Short mmCIF file of C-alpha atoms and ligand atoms in Angstrom, two decimals:
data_model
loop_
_atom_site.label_atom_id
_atom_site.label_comp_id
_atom_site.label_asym_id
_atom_site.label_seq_id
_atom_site.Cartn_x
_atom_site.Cartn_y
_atom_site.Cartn_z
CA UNK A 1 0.00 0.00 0.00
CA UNK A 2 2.87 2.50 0.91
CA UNK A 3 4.60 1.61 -2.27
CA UNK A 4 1.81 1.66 -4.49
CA UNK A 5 1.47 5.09 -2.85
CA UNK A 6 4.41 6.17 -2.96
CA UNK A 7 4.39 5.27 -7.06
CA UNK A 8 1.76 7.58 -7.81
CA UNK A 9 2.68 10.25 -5.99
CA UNK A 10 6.45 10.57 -6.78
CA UNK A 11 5.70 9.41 -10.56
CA UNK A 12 8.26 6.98 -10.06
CA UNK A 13 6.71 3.80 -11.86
CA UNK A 14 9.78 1.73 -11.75
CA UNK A 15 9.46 -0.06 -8.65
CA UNK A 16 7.68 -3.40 -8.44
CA UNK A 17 7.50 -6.20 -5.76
CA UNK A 18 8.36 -9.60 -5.63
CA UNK A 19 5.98 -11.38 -3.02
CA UNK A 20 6.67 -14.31 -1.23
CA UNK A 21 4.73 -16.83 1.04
CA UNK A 22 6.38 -19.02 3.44
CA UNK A 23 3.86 -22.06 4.65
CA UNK A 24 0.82 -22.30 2.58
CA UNK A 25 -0.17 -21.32 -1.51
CA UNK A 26 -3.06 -19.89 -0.47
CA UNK A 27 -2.66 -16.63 -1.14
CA UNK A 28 0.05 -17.11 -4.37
CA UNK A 29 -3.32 -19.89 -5.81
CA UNK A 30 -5.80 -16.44 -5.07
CA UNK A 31 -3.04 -13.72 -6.46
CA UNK A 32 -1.70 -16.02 -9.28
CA UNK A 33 -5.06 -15.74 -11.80
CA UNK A 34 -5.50 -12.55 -10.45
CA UNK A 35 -2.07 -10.83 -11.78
CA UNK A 36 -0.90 -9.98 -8.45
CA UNK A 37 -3.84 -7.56 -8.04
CA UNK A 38 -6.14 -7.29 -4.61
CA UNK A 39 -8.32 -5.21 -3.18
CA UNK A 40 -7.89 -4.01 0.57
CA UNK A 41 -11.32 -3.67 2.25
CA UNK A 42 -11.09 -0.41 4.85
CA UNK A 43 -13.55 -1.08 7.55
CA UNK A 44 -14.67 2.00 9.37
CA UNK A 45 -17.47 4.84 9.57
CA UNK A 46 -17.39 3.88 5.89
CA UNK A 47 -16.74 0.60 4.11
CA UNK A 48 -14.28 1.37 1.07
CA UNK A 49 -11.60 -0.94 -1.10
CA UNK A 50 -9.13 0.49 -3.07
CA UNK A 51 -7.03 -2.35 -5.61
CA UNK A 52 -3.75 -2.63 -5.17
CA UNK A 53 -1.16 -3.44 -7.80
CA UNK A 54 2.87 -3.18 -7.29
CA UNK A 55 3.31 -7.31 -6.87
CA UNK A 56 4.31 -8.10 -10.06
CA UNK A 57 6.27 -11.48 -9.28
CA UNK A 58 4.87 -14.16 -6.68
CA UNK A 59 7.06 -16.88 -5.43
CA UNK A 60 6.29 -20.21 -2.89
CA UNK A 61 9.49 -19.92 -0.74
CA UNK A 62 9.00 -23.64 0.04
CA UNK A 63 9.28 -24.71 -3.11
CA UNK A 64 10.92 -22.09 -5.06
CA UNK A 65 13.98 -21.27 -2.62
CA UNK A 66 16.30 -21.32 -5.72
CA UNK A 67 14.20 -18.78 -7.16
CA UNK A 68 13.82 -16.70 -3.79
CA UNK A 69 17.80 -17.08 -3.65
CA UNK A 70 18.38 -15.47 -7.00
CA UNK A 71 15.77 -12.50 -6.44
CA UNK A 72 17.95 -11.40 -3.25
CA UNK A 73 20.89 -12.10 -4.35
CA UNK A 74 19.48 -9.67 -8.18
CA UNK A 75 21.20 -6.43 -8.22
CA UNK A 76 18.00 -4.67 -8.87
CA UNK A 77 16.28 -5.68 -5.99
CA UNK A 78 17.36 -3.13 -3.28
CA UNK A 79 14.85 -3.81 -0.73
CA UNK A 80 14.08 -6.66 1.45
CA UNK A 81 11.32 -6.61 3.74
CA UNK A 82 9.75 -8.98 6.01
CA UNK A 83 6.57 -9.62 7.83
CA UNK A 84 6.82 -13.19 8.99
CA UNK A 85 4.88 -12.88 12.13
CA UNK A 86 7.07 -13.11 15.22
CA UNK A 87 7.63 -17.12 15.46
CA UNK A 88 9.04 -17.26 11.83
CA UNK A 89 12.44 -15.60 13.48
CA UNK A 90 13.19 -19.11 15.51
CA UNK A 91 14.63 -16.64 18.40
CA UNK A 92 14.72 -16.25 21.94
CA UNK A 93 12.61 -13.09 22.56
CA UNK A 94 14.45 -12.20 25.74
CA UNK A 95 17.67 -12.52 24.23
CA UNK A 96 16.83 -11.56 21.02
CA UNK A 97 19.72 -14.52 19.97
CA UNK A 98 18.81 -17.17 17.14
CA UNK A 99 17.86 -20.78 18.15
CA UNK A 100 21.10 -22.13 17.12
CA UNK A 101 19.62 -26.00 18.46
CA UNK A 102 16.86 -25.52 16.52
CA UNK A 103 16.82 -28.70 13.79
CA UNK A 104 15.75 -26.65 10.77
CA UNK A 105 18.04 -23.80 11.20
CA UNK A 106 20.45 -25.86 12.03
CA UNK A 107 19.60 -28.14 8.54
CA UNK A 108 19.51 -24.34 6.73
CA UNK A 109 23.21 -23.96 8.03
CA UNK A 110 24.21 -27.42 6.93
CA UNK A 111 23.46 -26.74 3.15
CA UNK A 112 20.00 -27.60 2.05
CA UNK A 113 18.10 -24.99 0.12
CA UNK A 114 16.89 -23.31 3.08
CA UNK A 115 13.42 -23.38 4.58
CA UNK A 116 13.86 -21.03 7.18
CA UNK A 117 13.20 -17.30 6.97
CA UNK A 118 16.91 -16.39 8.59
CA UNK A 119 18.26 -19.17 6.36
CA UNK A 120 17.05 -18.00 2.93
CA UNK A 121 17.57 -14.41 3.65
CA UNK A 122 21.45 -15.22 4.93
CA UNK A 123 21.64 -17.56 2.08
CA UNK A 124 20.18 -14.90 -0.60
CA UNK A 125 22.82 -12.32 1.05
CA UNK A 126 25.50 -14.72 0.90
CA UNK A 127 24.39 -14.95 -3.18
CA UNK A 128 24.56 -11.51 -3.58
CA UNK A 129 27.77 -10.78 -2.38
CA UNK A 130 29.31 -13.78 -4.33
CA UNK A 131 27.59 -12.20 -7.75
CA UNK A 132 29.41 -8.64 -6.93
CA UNK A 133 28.27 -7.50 -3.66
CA UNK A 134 25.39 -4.54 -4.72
CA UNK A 135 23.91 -2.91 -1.47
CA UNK A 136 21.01 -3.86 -0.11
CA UNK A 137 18.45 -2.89 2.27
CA UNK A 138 16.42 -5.28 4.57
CA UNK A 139 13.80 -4.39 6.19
CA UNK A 140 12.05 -5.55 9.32
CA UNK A 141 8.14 -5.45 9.57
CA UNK A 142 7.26 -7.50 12.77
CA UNK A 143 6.58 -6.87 16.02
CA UNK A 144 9.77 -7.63 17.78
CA UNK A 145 12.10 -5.04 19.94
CA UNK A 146 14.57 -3.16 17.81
CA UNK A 147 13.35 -5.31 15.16
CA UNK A 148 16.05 -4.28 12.92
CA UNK A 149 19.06 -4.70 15.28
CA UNK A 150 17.42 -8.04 15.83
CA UNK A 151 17.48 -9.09 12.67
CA UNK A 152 20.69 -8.11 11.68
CA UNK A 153 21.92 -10.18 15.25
CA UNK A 154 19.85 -13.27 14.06
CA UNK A 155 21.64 -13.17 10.33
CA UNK A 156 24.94 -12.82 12.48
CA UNK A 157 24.45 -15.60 14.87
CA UNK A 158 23.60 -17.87 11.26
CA UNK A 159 26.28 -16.73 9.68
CA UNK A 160 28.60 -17.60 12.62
CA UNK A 161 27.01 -21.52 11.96
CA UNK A 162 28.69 -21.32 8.70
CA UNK A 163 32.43 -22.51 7.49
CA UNK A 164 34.99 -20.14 8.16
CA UNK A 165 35.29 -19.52 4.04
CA UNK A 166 32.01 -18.86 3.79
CA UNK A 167 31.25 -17.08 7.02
CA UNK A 168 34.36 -14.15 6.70
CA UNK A 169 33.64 -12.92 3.55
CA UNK A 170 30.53 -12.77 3.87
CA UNK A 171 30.44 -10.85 7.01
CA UNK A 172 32.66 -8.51 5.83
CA UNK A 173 29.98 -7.69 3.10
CA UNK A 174 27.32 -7.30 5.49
CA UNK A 175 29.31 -5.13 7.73
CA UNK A 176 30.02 -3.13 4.76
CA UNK A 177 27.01 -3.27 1.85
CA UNK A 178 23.75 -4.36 4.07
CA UNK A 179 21.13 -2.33 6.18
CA UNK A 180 18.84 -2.94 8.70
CA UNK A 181 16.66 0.03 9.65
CA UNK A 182 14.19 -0.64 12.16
CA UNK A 183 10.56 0.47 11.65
CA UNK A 184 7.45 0.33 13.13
CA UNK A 185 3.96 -0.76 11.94
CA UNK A 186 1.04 -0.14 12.64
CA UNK A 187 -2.46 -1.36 11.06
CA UNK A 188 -4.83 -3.85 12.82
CA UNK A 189 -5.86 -6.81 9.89
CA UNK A 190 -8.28 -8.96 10.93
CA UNK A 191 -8.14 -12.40 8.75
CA UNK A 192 -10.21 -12.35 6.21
CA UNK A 193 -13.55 -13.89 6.24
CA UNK A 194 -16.06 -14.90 3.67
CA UNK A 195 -18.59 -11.60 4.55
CA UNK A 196 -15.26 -9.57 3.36
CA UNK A 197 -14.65 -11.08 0.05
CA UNK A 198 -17.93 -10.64 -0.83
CA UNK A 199 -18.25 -6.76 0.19
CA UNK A 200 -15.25 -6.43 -1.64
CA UNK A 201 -16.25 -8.02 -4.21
CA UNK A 202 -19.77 -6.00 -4.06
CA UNK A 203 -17.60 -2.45 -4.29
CA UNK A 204 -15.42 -3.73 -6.63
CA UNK A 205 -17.94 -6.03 -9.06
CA UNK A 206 -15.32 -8.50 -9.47
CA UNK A 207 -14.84 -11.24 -7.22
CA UNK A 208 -11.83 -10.88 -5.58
CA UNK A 209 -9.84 -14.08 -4.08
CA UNK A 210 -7.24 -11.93 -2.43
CA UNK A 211 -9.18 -9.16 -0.31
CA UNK A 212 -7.17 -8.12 3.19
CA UNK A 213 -9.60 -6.85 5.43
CA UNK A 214 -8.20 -3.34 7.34
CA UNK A 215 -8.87 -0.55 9.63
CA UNK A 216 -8.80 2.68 8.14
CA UNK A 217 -5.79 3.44 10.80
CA UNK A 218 -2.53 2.89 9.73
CA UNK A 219 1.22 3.57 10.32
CA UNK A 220 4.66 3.17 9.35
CA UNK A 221 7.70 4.45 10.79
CA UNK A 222 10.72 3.59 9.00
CA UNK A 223 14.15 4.40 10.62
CA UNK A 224 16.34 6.63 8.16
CA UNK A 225 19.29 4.07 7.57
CA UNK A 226 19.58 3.06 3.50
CA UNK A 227 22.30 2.67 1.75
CA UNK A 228 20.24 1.55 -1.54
CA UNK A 229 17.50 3.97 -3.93
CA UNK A 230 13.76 2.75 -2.14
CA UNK A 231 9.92 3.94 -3.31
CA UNK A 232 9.75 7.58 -1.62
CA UNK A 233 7.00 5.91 0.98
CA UNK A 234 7.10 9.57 2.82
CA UNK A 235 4.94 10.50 -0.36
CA UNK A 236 2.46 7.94 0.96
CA UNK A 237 2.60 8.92 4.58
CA UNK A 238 5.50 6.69 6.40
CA UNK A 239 7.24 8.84 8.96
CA UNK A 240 11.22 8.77 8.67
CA UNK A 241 13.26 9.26 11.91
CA UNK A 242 16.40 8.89 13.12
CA UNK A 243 14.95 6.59 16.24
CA UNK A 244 12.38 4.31 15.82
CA UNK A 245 12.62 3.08 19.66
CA UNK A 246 10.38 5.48 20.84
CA UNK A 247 7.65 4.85 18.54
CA UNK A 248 8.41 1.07 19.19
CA UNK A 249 7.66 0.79 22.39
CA UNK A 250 4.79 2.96 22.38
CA UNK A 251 2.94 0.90 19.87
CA UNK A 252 4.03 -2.62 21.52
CA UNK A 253 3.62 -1.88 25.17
CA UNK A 254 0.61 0.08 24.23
CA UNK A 255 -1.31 -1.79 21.40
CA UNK A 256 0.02 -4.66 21.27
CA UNK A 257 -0.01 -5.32 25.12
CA UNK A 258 -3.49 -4.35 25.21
CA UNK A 259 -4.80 -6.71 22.23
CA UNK A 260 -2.61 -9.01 24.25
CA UNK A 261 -5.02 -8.48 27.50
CA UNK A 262 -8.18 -8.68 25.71
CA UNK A 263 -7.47 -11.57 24.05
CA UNK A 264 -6.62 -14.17 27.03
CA UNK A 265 -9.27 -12.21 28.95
CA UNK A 266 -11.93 -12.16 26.00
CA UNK A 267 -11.37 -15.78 25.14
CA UNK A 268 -11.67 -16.85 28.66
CA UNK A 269 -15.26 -14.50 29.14
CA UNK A 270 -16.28 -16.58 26.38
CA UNK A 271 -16.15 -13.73 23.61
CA UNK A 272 -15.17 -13.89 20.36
CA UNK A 273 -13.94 -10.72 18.71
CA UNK A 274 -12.30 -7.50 19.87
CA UNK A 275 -15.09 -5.19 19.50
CA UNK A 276 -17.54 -7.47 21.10
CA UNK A 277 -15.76 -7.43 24.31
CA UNK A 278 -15.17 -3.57 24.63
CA UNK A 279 -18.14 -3.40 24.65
CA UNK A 280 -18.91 -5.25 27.46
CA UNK A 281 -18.81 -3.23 30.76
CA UNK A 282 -15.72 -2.87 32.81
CA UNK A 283 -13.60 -3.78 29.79
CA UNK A 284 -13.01 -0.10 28.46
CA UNK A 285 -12.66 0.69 31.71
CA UNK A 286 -10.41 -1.60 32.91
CA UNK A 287 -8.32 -1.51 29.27
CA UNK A 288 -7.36 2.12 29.40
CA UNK A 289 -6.44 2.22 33.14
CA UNK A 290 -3.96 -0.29 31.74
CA UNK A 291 -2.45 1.99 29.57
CA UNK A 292 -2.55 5.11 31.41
CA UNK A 293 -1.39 3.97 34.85
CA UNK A 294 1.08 1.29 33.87
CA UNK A 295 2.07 0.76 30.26
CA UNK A 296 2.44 4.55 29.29
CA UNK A 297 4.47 5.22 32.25
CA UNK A 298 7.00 2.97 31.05
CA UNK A 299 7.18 4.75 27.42
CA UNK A 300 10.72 6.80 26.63
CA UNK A 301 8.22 9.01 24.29
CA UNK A 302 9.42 10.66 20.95
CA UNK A 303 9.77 14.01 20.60
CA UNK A 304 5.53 15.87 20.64
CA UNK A 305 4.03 12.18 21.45
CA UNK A 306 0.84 13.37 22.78
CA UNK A 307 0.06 9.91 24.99
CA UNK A 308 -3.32 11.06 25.88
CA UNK A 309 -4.52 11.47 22.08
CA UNK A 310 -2.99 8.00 21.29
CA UNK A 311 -4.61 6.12 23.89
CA UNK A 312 -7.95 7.73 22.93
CA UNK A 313 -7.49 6.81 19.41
CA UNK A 314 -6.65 3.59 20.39
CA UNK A 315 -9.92 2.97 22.36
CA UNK A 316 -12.06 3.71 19.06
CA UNK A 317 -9.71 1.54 16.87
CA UNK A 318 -10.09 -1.49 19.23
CA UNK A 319 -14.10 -0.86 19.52
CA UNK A 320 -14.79 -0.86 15.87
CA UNK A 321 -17.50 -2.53 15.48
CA UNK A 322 -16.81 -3.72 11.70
CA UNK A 323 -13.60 -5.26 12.50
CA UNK A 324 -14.14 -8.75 13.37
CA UNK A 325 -10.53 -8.95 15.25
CA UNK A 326 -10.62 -12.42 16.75
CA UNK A 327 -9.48 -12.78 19.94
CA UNK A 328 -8.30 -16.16 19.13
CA UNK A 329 -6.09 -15.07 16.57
CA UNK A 330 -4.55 -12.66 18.75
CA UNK A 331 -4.52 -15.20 21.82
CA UNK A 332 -1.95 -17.19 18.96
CA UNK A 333 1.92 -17.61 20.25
CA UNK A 334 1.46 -16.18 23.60
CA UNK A 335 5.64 -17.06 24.53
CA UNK A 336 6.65 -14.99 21.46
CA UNK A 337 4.61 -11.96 22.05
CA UNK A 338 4.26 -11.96 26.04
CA UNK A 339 7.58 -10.74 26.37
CA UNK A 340 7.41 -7.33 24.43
CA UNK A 341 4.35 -6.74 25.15
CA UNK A 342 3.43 -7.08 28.53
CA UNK A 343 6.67 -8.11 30.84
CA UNK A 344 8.23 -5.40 29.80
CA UNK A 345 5.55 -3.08 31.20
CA UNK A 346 5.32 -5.17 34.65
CA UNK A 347 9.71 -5.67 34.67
CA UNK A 348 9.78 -1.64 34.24
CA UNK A 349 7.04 -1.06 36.70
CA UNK A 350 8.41 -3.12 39.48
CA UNK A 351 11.73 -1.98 38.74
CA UNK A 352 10.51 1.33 39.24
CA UNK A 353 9.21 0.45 42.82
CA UNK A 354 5.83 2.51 42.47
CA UNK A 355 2.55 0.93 42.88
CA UNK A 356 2.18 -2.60 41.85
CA UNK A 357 1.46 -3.30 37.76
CA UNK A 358 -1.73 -5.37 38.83
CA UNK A 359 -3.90 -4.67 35.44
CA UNK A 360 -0.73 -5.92 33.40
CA UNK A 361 -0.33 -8.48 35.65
CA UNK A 362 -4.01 -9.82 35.26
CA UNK A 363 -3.47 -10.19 32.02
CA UNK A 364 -0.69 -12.18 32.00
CA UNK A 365 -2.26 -14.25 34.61
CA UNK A 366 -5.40 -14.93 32.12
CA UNK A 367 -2.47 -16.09 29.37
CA UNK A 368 -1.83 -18.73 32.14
CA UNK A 369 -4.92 -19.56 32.68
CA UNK A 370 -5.63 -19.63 29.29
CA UNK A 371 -2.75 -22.20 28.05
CA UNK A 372 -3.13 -24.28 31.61
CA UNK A 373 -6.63 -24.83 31.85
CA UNK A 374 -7.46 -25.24 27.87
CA UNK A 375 -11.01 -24.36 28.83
CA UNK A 376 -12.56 -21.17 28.71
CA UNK A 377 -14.73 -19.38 32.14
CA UNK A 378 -17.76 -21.79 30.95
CA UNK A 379 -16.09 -25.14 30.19
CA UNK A 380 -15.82 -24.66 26.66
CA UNK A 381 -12.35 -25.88 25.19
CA UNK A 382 -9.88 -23.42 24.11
CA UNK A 383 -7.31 -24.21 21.41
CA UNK A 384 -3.69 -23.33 22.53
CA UNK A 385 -1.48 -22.28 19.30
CA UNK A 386 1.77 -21.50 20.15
CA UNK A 387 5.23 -23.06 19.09
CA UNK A 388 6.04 -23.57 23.02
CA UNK A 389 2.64 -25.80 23.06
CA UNK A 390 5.04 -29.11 24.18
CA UNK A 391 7.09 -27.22 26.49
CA UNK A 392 3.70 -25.56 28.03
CA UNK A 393 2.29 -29.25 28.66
CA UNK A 394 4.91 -31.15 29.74
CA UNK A 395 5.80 -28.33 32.41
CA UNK A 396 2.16 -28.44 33.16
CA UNK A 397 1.75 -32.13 33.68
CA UNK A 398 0.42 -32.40 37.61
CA UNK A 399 -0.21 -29.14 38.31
CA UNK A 400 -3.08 -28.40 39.59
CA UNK A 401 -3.51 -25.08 42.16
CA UNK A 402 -2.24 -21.90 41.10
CA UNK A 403 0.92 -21.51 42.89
CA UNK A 404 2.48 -24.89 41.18
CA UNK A 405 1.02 -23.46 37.38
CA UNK A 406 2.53 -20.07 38.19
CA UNK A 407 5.37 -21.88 39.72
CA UNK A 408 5.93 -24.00 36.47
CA UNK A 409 5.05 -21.48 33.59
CA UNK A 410 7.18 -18.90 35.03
CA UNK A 411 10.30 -21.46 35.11
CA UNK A 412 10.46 -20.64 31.23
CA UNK A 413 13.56 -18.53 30.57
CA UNK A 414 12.61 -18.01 27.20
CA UNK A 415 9.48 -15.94 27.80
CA UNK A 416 10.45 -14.54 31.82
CA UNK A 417 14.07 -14.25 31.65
CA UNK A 418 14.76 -13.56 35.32
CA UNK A 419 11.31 -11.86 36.23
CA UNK A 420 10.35 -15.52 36.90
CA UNK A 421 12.87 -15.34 39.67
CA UNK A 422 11.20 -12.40 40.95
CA UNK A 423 9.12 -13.56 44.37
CA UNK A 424 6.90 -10.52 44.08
CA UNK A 425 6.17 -11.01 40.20
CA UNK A 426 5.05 -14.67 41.27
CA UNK A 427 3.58 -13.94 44.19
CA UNK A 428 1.14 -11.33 42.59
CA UNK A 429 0.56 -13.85 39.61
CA UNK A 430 -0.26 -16.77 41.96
CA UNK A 431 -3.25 -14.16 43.72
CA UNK A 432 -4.34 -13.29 40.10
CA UNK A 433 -4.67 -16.71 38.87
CA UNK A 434 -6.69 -17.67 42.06
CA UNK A 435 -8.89 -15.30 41.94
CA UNK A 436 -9.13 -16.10 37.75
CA UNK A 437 -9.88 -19.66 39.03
CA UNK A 438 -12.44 -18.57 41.24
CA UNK A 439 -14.24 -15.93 39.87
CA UNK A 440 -13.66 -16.07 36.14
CA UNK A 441 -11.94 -13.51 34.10
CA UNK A 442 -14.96 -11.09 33.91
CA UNK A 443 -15.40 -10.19 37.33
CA UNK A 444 -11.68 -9.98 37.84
CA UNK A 445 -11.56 -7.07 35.18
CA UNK A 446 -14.56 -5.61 37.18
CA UNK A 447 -12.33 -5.89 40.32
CA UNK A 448 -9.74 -4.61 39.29
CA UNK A 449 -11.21 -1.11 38.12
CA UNK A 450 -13.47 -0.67 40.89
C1 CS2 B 1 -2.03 -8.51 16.95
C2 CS2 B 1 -1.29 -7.70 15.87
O1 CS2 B 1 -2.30 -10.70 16.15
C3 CS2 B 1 -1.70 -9.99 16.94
O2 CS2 B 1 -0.88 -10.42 17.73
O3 CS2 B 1 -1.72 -8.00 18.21
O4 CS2 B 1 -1.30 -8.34 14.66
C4 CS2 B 1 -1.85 -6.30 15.73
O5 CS2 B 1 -3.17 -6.29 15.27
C5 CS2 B 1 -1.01 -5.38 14.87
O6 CS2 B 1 0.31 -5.39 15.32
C6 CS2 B 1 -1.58 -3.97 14.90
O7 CS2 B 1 -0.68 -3.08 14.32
#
């Protein structure tokens, strides 16, 4: 959308996008007879869908990693950007350091064409700088801290798996030719149901296969670090800066965190989308005390960040009532997203010695409840998707009240780094998840704004 913006407003037509899928041909079988083109559905006030067109290539990374390889490593191609969802990295999120155990980087590193997102990007740099070593820019789109300094450490830490012949040249190169701004974005897509194709399809009199369904909000802030030409995306709105941090943490601590809460809350209450759930009372209530006494506290803000203003937007964004945001969908990968989310709001806060972070706190109490008791407040099952799903049950097995749960779950180093150590942090848990237990997750909200 930025680029296709950014094309019509700076006239510069040359730019075009090679698209890539990772696990499934859905999208590349809907795209394919389609010539790339889609329609994005804005739900709002008003329901509108505007066509987008820059993908002009569309490749199945699975089976096409030759292919994938050779587009990197083409000196035309001077940007490479990711959005991969935050489990696709194979990282620890507190360390931000690459899985090196992990058997299918670990097969990427031995020499297969590689399957992993880290191994076909190291192996399409590693390409590049064997055809002649043309800059390049990559660019990270997910919701991880310092996304781009993470990235760069993960592509690091794989190319340290690699043979000394290989590995020194090539991280010379990188040293020298490759980028990594970090950026920020921000634009809440719900997946795409069957009632959106066919409004899009309505507004557009075609049927469309490959409608994304979108808020009307959206965001991009892209730290100022190229060394390669990119589409002028400031024509299209995207805000350049010298420091993304700021904006960063805002939007994970503060979005993020609360979609977080709602979620393992909502799902528990027995709701199914977003919207629904704000709605209910308390939640509101209980949502943007969350922000404003603990989260937004926390924030290092940038430079004329008017906090206020952003948490009030953010109320209307998450109560829009024709976004069907499933809760489950957020509720997905818990250990990956936890972290940056939420601990970091409660490790801050406790840090800081003030008044306990008990709203943050509740919520990542409902996560546990959520992935321990696989049922929601009424009995119903609850599907737990999240790439620690083994390590979650095994820890689990024979616990039963909530100081052994807490006691287990917060063991994890991956997701609590030392917090877990912390006799306050799991004190304050074990009381949350009690009461959780006791009371169900609606009347602790209640409780905990009144
Ligand atoms: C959501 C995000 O699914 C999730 O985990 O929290 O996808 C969220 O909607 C976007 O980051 C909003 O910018």
């Amino acid at each position: 959308m930025y680029t296709q913006g950014a094309m019509i407003s700076s006239g510069e037509q040359h730019w075009a996008i090679c698209g890539v899928t990772q696990r499934s041909r859905n999208v590349l079988d809907a795209l394919e007879p389609q010539d790339g083109l889609y329609g994005v559905l804005s739900r709002g006030q008003d329901t509108s869908v505007e066509v987008m067109a820059p993908l002009r290539e569309l490749l199945f990374a699975r089976t096409q990693a030759t292919e994938l390889l050779d587009r990197i490593a083409t000196a035309s191609t001077h940007v490479v950007s990711l959005t991969v969802t935050e489990k696709a990295y194979r990282h620890d999120p507190i360390s931000g350091r690459l899985n090196v155990d992990d058997a299918e980087i670990r097969a990427d590193a031995a020499g297969r064409p590689p399957l992993t997102v880290v191994g076909q990007l190291v192996r399409g740099l590693q390409l590049r700088q064997q055809r002649g070593g043309e800059p390049v820019t990559v660019v990270c789109c997910d919701n991880l801290t310092h996304n781009g300094a993470t990235l760069r450490q993960l592509v690091d830490d794989f190319a340290a798996m690699l043979p000394t012949v290989e590995r020194a040249p090539l991280t010379t190169w990188i040293a020298d030719s490759a980028r990594f701004p970090s950026t920020m974005v921000d634009r809440i897509v719900p997946a795409t149901t069957e009632a959106d194709r066919a409004d899009a399809g309505e507004l557009l009199q075609f049927d469309d296969l490959g409608t994304v369904v979108a808020e009307p909000f959206s965001q991009w802030v892209v730290e100022d670090d190229f060394g390669t030409p990119r589409p002028a995306w400031e024509r299209a709105g995207a805000i350049f800066t010298a420091d993304v941090g700021p904006y960063e943490t805002a939007k994970l601590r503060l979005v993020n965190g609360s979609q977080s809460a709602l979620a393992y809350l909502g799902v528990l209450a027995g709701y199914e989308h977003v919207a629904q759930f704000m709605a209910v009372e308390g939640v509101a209530t209980y949502l943007e005390a969350m922000m404003d006494d603990e989260a937004a506290l926390t924030l290092p803000l940038p430079d004329g960040f008017d906090v206020a203003a952003y948490i009030g937007q953010l109320m209307e964004r998450f109560a829009n009532p024709g976004l069907r945001h499933r809760l489950a969908q957020i509720a997905m990968d818990g250990s990956q997203k936890l972290p940056p989310r939420l601990l970091a709001t409660i490790r801050d806060r406790l840090l800081a010695g003030g008044p306990q972070p008990r709203l943050s706190m509740l919520a990542v109490a409902a996560w546990m409840r959520y992935v321990s008791a696989r049922v929601d407040d009424s009995g119903r099952p609850v599907d737990v998707d999240d790439p620690l799903g083994a390590v979650f049950a095994a820890r689990l097995a024979g616990a039963s009240t909530p100081a052994a749960i807490v006691d287990r779950l917060v063991g994890i180093r991956v997701i609590f780094g030392d917090l877990g150590e912390d006799p306050q942090f799991r004190r304050l848990l074990t009381l949350a998840l009690a009461d959780l237990t006791k009371s169900g997750a609606l009347a602790c909200v209640r409780d905990a704004v009144t």
